[in-house]
mmCIF file of C-alpha atoms in Angstrom:
data_model
loop_
_atom_site.group_PDB
_atom_site.id
_atom_site.type_symbol
_atom_site.label_atom_id
_atom_site.label_comp_id
_atom_site.label_asym_id
_atom_site.label_seq_id
_atom_site.Cartn_x
_atom_site.Cartn_y
_atom_site.Cartn_z
ATOM 1 C CA MET A 900 -32.315 -8.690 15.773
ATOM 2 C CA ASN A 901 -35.796 -8.699 17.319
ATOM 3 C CA PRO A 902 -35.945 -8.142 21.089
ATOM 4 C CA PRO A 903 -36.079 -11.469 22.965
ATOM 5 C CA ASN A 904 -38.879 -12.366 25.350
ATOM 6 C CA PRO A 905 -38.300 -10.038 28.349
ATOM 7 C CA GLU A 906 -39.106 -12.894 30.730
ATOM 8 C CA ILE A 907 -36.175 -15.069 29.664
ATOM 9 C CA ASN A 908 -33.161 -15.495 31.938
ATOM 10 C CA ILE A 909 -30.197 -13.395 30.793
ATOM 11 C CA LEU A 910 -26.652 -13.056 32.118
ATOM 12 C CA ALA A 911 -24.623 -10.042 30.963
ATOM 13 C CA VAL A 912 -20.928 -9.283 31.440
ATOM 14 C CA ASP A 913 -19.120 -5.970 30.895
ATOM 15 C CA THR A 914 -15.358 -5.754 31.448
ATOM 16 C CA VAL A 915 -14.189 -3.255 28.821
ATOM 17 C CA THR A 916 -13.534 -0.273 31.139
ATOM 18 C CA ARG A 917 -12.303 0.276 34.697
ATOM 19 C CA HIS A 918 -15.883 -0.355 35.889
ATOM 20 C CA CYS A 919 -16.466 -4.105 35.572
ATOM 21 C CA SER A 920 -20.004 -5.361 36.014
ATOM 22 C CA VAL A 921 -22.283 -8.377 35.853
ATOM 23 C CA ALA A 922 -26.075 -8.458 35.659
ATOM 24 C CA VAL A 923 -28.642 -11.245 35.719
ATOM 25 C CA SER A 924 -32.209 -10.738 34.528
ATOM 26 C CA ARG A 925 -34.968 -13.075 35.664
ATOM 27 C CA ASN A 926 -38.560 -12.377 34.604
ATOM 28 C CA GLY A 927 -37.594 -8.782 33.861
ATOM 29 C CA SER A 928 -35.988 -8.185 37.278
ATOM 30 C CA ILE A 929 -32.283 -7.326 37.052
ATOM 31 C CA CYS A 930 -29.636 -7.991 39.704
ATOM 32 C CA ARG A 931 -26.462 -5.924 39.180
ATOM 33 C CA LYS A 932 -22.985 -6.514 40.613
ATOM 34 C CA SER A 933 -19.860 -4.445 39.964
ATOM 35 C CA ARG A 934 -16.316 -3.696 41.065
ATOM 36 C CA THR A 935 -13.703 -1.188 39.981
ATOM 37 C CA SER A 936 -11.164 -3.669 38.667
ATOM 38 C CA LEU A 937 -10.545 -7.327 37.910
ATOM 39 C CA LYS A 938 -7.186 -8.893 38.685
ATOM 40 C CA HIS A 939 -8.091 -12.246 37.173
ATOM 41 C CA SER A 940 -10.937 -13.928 35.321
ATOM 42 C CA SER A 941 -11.723 -15.771 38.572
ATOM 43 C CA ASP A 942 -12.831 -12.424 40.026
ATOM 44 C CA LEU A 943 -15.367 -12.174 37.216
ATOM 45 C CA ILE A 944 -16.582 -15.723 37.842
ATOM 46 C CA GLY A 945 -17.116 -14.761 41.481
ATOM 47 C CA LEU A 946 -19.286 -11.794 40.496
ATOM 48 C CA ILE A 947 -21.298 -14.015 38.170
ATOM 49 C CA ASP A 948 -21.842 -16.647 40.870
ATOM 50 C CA HIS A 949 -22.980 -13.978 43.331
ATOM 51 C CA ALA A 950 -25.494 -12.459 40.898
ATOM 52 C CA LEU A 951 -26.873 -15.870 39.905
ATOM 53 C CA LYS A 952 -27.363 -16.868 43.540
ATOM 54 C CA GLU A 953 -29.267 -13.663 44.284
ATOM 55 C CA GLN A 954 -31.592 -14.436 41.390
ATOM 56 C CA GLU A 955 -31.802 -18.096 42.460
ATOM 57 C CA LEU A 956 -30.604 -19.269 39.059
ATOM 58 C CA THR A 957 -27.994 -21.734 37.845
ATOM 59 C CA LEU A 958 -26.038 -21.586 34.594
ATOM 60 C CA PRO A 959 -28.151 -24.317 32.896
ATOM 61 C CA GLU A 960 -31.265 -22.213 33.570
ATOM 62 C CA LEU A 961 -29.973 -19.274 31.516
ATOM 63 C CA ASP A 962 -31.472 -18.616 28.084
ATOM 64 C CA LEU A 963 -28.924 -16.081 26.813
ATOM 65 C CA VAL A 964 -25.524 -14.661 27.752
ATOM 66 C CA VAL A 965 -24.626 -11.111 26.704
ATOM 67 C CA VAL A 966 -21.150 -9.570 26.569
ATOM 68 C CA ASP A 967 -19.759 -6.114 25.830
ATOM 69 C CA THR A 968 -17.393 -6.628 22.877
ATOM 70 C CA GLY A 969 -15.724 -3.218 23.095
ATOM 71 C CA PRO A 970 -14.176 -0.963 22.059
ATOM 72 C CA GLY A 971 -12.323 -0.517 25.312
ATOM 73 C CA SER A 972 -9.482 -2.143 27.215
ATOM 74 C CA PHE A 973 -7.949 -4.875 25.058
ATOM 75 C CA THR A 974 -7.406 -7.143 28.065
ATOM 76 C CA GLY A 975 -10.872 -6.432 29.435
ATOM 77 C CA VAL A 976 -12.554 -7.165 26.115
ATOM 78 C CA ARG A 977 -10.745 -10.478 25.736
ATOM 79 C CA THR A 978 -11.479 -11.489 29.343
ATOM 80 C CA GLY A 979 -15.198 -10.814 29.015
ATOM 81 C CA ILE A 980 -15.561 -12.594 25.689
ATOM 82 C CA GLY A 981 -13.507 -15.580 26.847
ATOM 83 C CA VAL A 982 -15.544 -16.094 30.009
ATOM 84 C CA VAL A 983 -18.866 -15.699 28.185
ATOM 85 C CA GLN A 984 -17.816 -18.127 25.460
ATOM 86 C CA GLY A 985 -16.957 -20.713 28.090
ATOM 87 C CA ILE A 986 -20.227 -20.257 29.976
ATOM 88 C CA ALA A 987 -22.510 -20.191 26.935
ATOM 89 C CA TYR A 988 -20.794 -23.022 25.086
ATOM 90 C CA GLY A 989 -20.708 -25.178 28.200
ATOM 91 C CA ALA A 990 -24.404 -24.555 28.890
ATOM 92 C CA GLY A 991 -25.393 -24.997 25.252
ATOM 93 C CA ILE A 992 -27.053 -21.583 24.983
ATOM 94 C CA PRO A 993 -26.589 -18.678 22.555
ATOM 95 C CA ALA A 994 -24.449 -15.633 23.252
ATOM 96 C CA CYS A 995 -25.001 -12.046 22.192
ATOM 97 C CA GLY A 996 -22.227 -9.537 21.542
ATOM 98 C CA ILE A 997 -22.962 -5.813 21.724
ATOM 99 C CA ASP A 998 -20.570 -2.869 21.443
ATOM 100 C CA SER A 999 -19.823 -0.596 24.388
ATOM 101 C CA LEU A 1000 -20.971 2.617 22.692
ATOM 102 C CA SER A 1001 -24.442 1.220 22.000
ATOM 103 C CA ILE A 1002 -24.655 0.194 25.652
ATOM 104 C CA LEU A 1003 -23.731 3.721 26.751
ATOM 105 C CA ALA A 1004 -26.350 5.205 24.441
ATOM 106 C CA VAL A 1005 -29.032 3.064 26.081
ATOM 107 C CA ALA A 1006 -27.657 3.762 29.577
ATOM 108 C CA SER A 1007 -28.075 7.500 28.984
ATOM 109 C CA GLY A 1008 -31.850 7.201 29.240
ATOM 110 C CA ALA A 1009 -31.984 10.141 26.847
ATOM 111 C CA ASP A 1010 -34.681 10.839 24.295
ATOM 112 C CA GLY A 1011 -32.829 12.216 21.296
ATOM 113 C CA ILE A 1012 -29.301 12.133 19.887
ATOM 114 C CA VAL A 1013 -26.613 10.591 22.094
ATOM 115 C CA LEU A 1014 -22.848 10.915 21.665
ATOM 116 C CA PRO A 1015 -20.995 8.277 23.726
ATOM 117 C CA VAL A 1016 -17.278 9.032 24.177
ATOM 118 C CA ILE A 1017 -14.860 6.544 25.769
ATOM 119 C CA ASP A 1018 -11.224 7.226 26.642
ATOM 120 C CA ALA A 1019 -9.062 5.317 24.133
ATOM 121 C CA ARG A 1020 -5.780 6.540 25.665
ATOM 122 C CA MET A 1021 -2.939 7.971 23.563
ATOM 123 C CA ASN A 1022 -4.951 11.246 23.503
ATOM 124 C CA GLN A 1023 -7.701 9.609 21.479
ATOM 125 C CA VAL A 1024 -11.318 8.636 22.078
ATOM 126 C CA TYR A 1025 -13.785 6.007 20.929
ATOM 127 C CA ALA A 1026 -17.064 7.527 19.817
ATOM 128 C CA GLY A 1027 -20.289 6.870 17.947
ATOM 129 C CA LEU A 1028 -23.649 8.550 17.457
ATOM 130 C CA TYR A 1029 -27.128 7.213 18.240
ATOM 131 C CA SER A 1030 -30.762 8.264 18.080
ATOM 132 C CA VAL A 1031 -32.524 6.973 21.188
ATOM 133 C CA GLY A 1032 -36.262 6.939 21.840
ATOM 134 C CA GLY A 1033 -38.758 4.227 21.035
ATOM 135 C CA GLU A 1034 -35.845 2.617 19.197
ATOM 136 C CA CYS A 1035 -32.077 2.922 19.405
ATOM 137 C CA GLN A 1036 -30.712 3.692 15.948
ATOM 138 C CA GLU A 1037 -27.012 3.799 15.158
ATOM 139 C CA LEU A 1038 -26.186 6.955 13.175
ATOM 140 C CA VAL A 1039 -22.396 6.595 13.232
ATOM 141 C CA SER A 1040 -20.741 3.246 13.975
ATOM 142 C CA PRO A 1041 -18.019 3.053 16.650
ATOM 143 C CA TYR A 1042 -14.744 4.674 15.612
ATOM 144 C CA VAL A 1043 -11.530 6.005 17.136
ATOM 145 C CA CYS A 1044 -10.186 9.508 16.587
ATOM 146 C CA ASP A 1045 -8.417 12.513 18.046
ATOM 147 C CA PRO A 1046 -10.853 14.680 20.053
ATOM 148 C CA GLU A 1047 -10.888 17.190 17.194
ATOM 149 C CA GLY A 1048 -12.201 14.457 14.888
ATOM 150 C CA ILE A 1049 -15.403 13.673 16.806
ATOM 151 C CA ARG A 1050 -18.432 13.789 14.517
ATOM 152 C CA TYR A 1051 -21.628 15.586 15.465
ATOM 153 C CA PRO A 1052 -25.213 15.695 14.186
ATOM 154 C CA ASP A 1053 -26.252 18.626 12.028
ATOM 155 C CA LYS A 1054 -29.011 19.607 14.436
ATOM 156 C CA GLY A 1055 -30.989 18.524 17.472
ATOM 157 C CA LYS A 1056 -30.312 18.456 21.192
ATOM 158 C CA LEU A 1057 -27.315 16.296 22.052
ATOM 159 C CA THR A 1058 -26.526 14.242 25.160
ATOM 160 C CA VAL A 1059 -22.840 13.430 25.708
ATOM 161 C CA VAL A 1060 -21.962 10.432 27.905
ATOM 162 C CA GLY A 1061 -18.954 8.259 28.727
ATOM 163 C CA ASP A 1062 -15.610 8.715 30.448
ATOM 164 C CA GLY A 1063 -13.828 10.204 27.446
ATOM 165 C CA TRP A 1064 -15.320 13.683 27.131
ATOM 166 C CA GLN A 1065 -14.275 15.268 30.438
ATOM 167 C CA ALA A 1066 -10.676 15.974 29.431
ATOM 168 C CA TRP A 1067 -11.824 17.353 26.086
ATOM 169 C CA ARG A 1068 -15.000 19.199 27.014
ATOM 170 C CA SER A 1069 -13.756 22.574 25.767
ATOM 171 C CA THR A 1070 -12.798 21.018 22.416
ATOM 172 C CA ILE A 1071 -16.220 19.416 22.072
ATOM 173 C CA GLU A 1072 -18.107 22.559 23.104
ATOM 174 C CA ALA A 1073 -16.149 24.651 20.599
ATOM 175 C CA ALA A 1074 -17.174 22.294 17.785
ATOM 176 C CA LEU A 1075 -20.858 22.097 18.720
ATOM 177 C CA GLU A 1076 -23.512 24.096 16.913
ATOM 178 C CA GLN A 1077 -26.382 22.972 19.145
ATOM 179 C CA GLU A 1078 -27.380 22.640 22.779
ATOM 180 C CA ALA A 1079 -25.696 19.766 24.582
ATOM 181 C CA VAL A 1080 -26.084 18.046 27.936
ATOM 182 C CA PHE A 1081 -22.892 16.546 29.387
ATOM 183 C CA ASP A 1082 -24.026 13.692 31.646
ATOM 184 C CA GLU A 1083 -21.380 12.877 34.250
ATOM 185 C CA ALA A 1084 -23.570 10.172 35.796
ATOM 186 C CA VAL A 1085 -23.204 7.861 32.778
ATOM 187 C CA ALA A 1086 -19.452 7.300 32.611
ATOM 188 C CA CYS A 1087 -19.014 3.618 31.735
ATOM 189 C CA PRO A 1088 -21.047 0.935 29.977
ATOM 190 C CA ASP A 1089 -22.562 -1.565 32.386
ATOM 191 C CA ALA A 1090 -24.007 -5.052 32.222
ATOM 192 C CA GLY A 1091 -27.494 -3.992 33.306
ATOM 193 C CA SER A 1092 -27.725 -1.540 30.418
ATOM 194 C CA ALA A 1093 -26.404 -4.255 28.100
ATOM 195 C CA ILE A 1094 -29.399 -6.395 29.061
ATOM 196 C CA GLU A 1095 -31.735 -3.463 28.397
ATOM 197 C CA ALA A 1096 -30.087 -2.821 25.023
ATOM 198 C CA VAL A 1097 -30.673 -6.421 23.989
ATOM 199 C CA ALA A 1098 -34.039 -7.103 25.649
ATOM 200 C CA ARG A 1099 -35.717 -3.748 24.968
ATOM 201 C CA TYR A 1100 -34.103 -2.541 21.761
ATOM 202 C CA GLY A 1101 -33.036 -5.788 20.119
ATOM 203 C CA LEU A 1102 -29.446 -4.615 19.708
ATOM 204 C CA GLY A 1103 -26.415 -6.859 19.346
ATOM 205 C CA THR A 1104 -25.644 -10.014 17.389
ATOM 206 C CA THR A 1105 -26.840 -13.336 18.803
ATOM 207 C CA GLY A 1106 -25.599 -16.775 17.798
ATOM 208 C CA ASN A 1107 -22.946 -19.402 18.422
ATOM 209 C CA PRO A 1108 -20.809 -18.237 21.373
ATOM 210 C CA LEU A 1109 -17.644 -19.375 19.603
ATOM 211 C CA ALA A 1110 -18.430 -16.856 16.853
ATOM 212 C CA LEU A 1111 -18.228 -13.876 19.225
ATOM 213 C CA THR A 1112 -15.726 -11.278 18.027
ATOM 214 C CA ALA A 1113 -14.262 -8.194 19.660
ATOM 215 C CA THR A 1114 -15.151 -4.738 18.363
ATOM 216 C CA TYR A 1115 -11.797 -3.242 17.446
ATOM 217 C CA VAL A 1116 -11.976 0.142 15.736
ATOM 218 C CA ARG A 1117 -8.410 1.355 15.500
ATOM 219 C CA ASP A 1118 -7.839 2.664 11.960
ATOM 220 C CA ASP A 1119 -11.474 1.858 11.147
ATOM 221 C CA VAL A 1120 -13.838 4.808 10.942
ATOM 222 C CA VAL A 1121 -17.342 4.178 9.630
ATOM 223 C CA ARG A 1122 -19.386 7.198 8.607
ATOM 224 C CA LYS A 1123 -22.978 7.634 7.559
ATOM 225 C CA PRO A 1124 -24.820 10.426 5.695
ATOM 226 C CA ALA A 1125 -26.403 13.575 7.139
ATOM 227 C CA LEU A 1126 -23.513 14.206 9.501
ATOM 228 C CA ARG A 1127 -20.785 16.784 9.446
#
């Protein structure tokens, strides 16, 4: 999709990892709120209310609602999508779904190839591959695999982000044939980066909020050329 007008009012929600966050953008200024866990969807509503009040906005004044559709925690994904569907449908505004790995790629702030890796439990990881610069291009769609199955670019400096690489760093380093930066500061996708991914790079799928779907990648690996 084309990037929306950066001056529109956007609410974003990210609940797919242990780091749950909400962000509200008004005229390009972003207010971010987060907490380490959500016990109930009402906790998420509280974060949303707080962020909206700081930006002096109400739900009817929003132009777009963005949600991280995963992959990640099954419960977290469903909670985020459910709340966003209710807000967007009730306010009569469109919703945009964007996957967590794309959000991490944008959050990296890198200029080059980015490998986001998220802990998928059961000794597996979610991963993807992106080229980030003036645009954010998906090279390998989100997939799940054993750490030994992570796919890498043939060449070029690589930035590795997410919360899934730390336990498997030696495995990743042994498979690499190029220089890599392991960025511990970018561990989880966040709502502020989701807004940037949509507003700056035009990522995600926007439409009827009731059409939002979760990004589930178990047993679904998508590969693209020029990768080993």
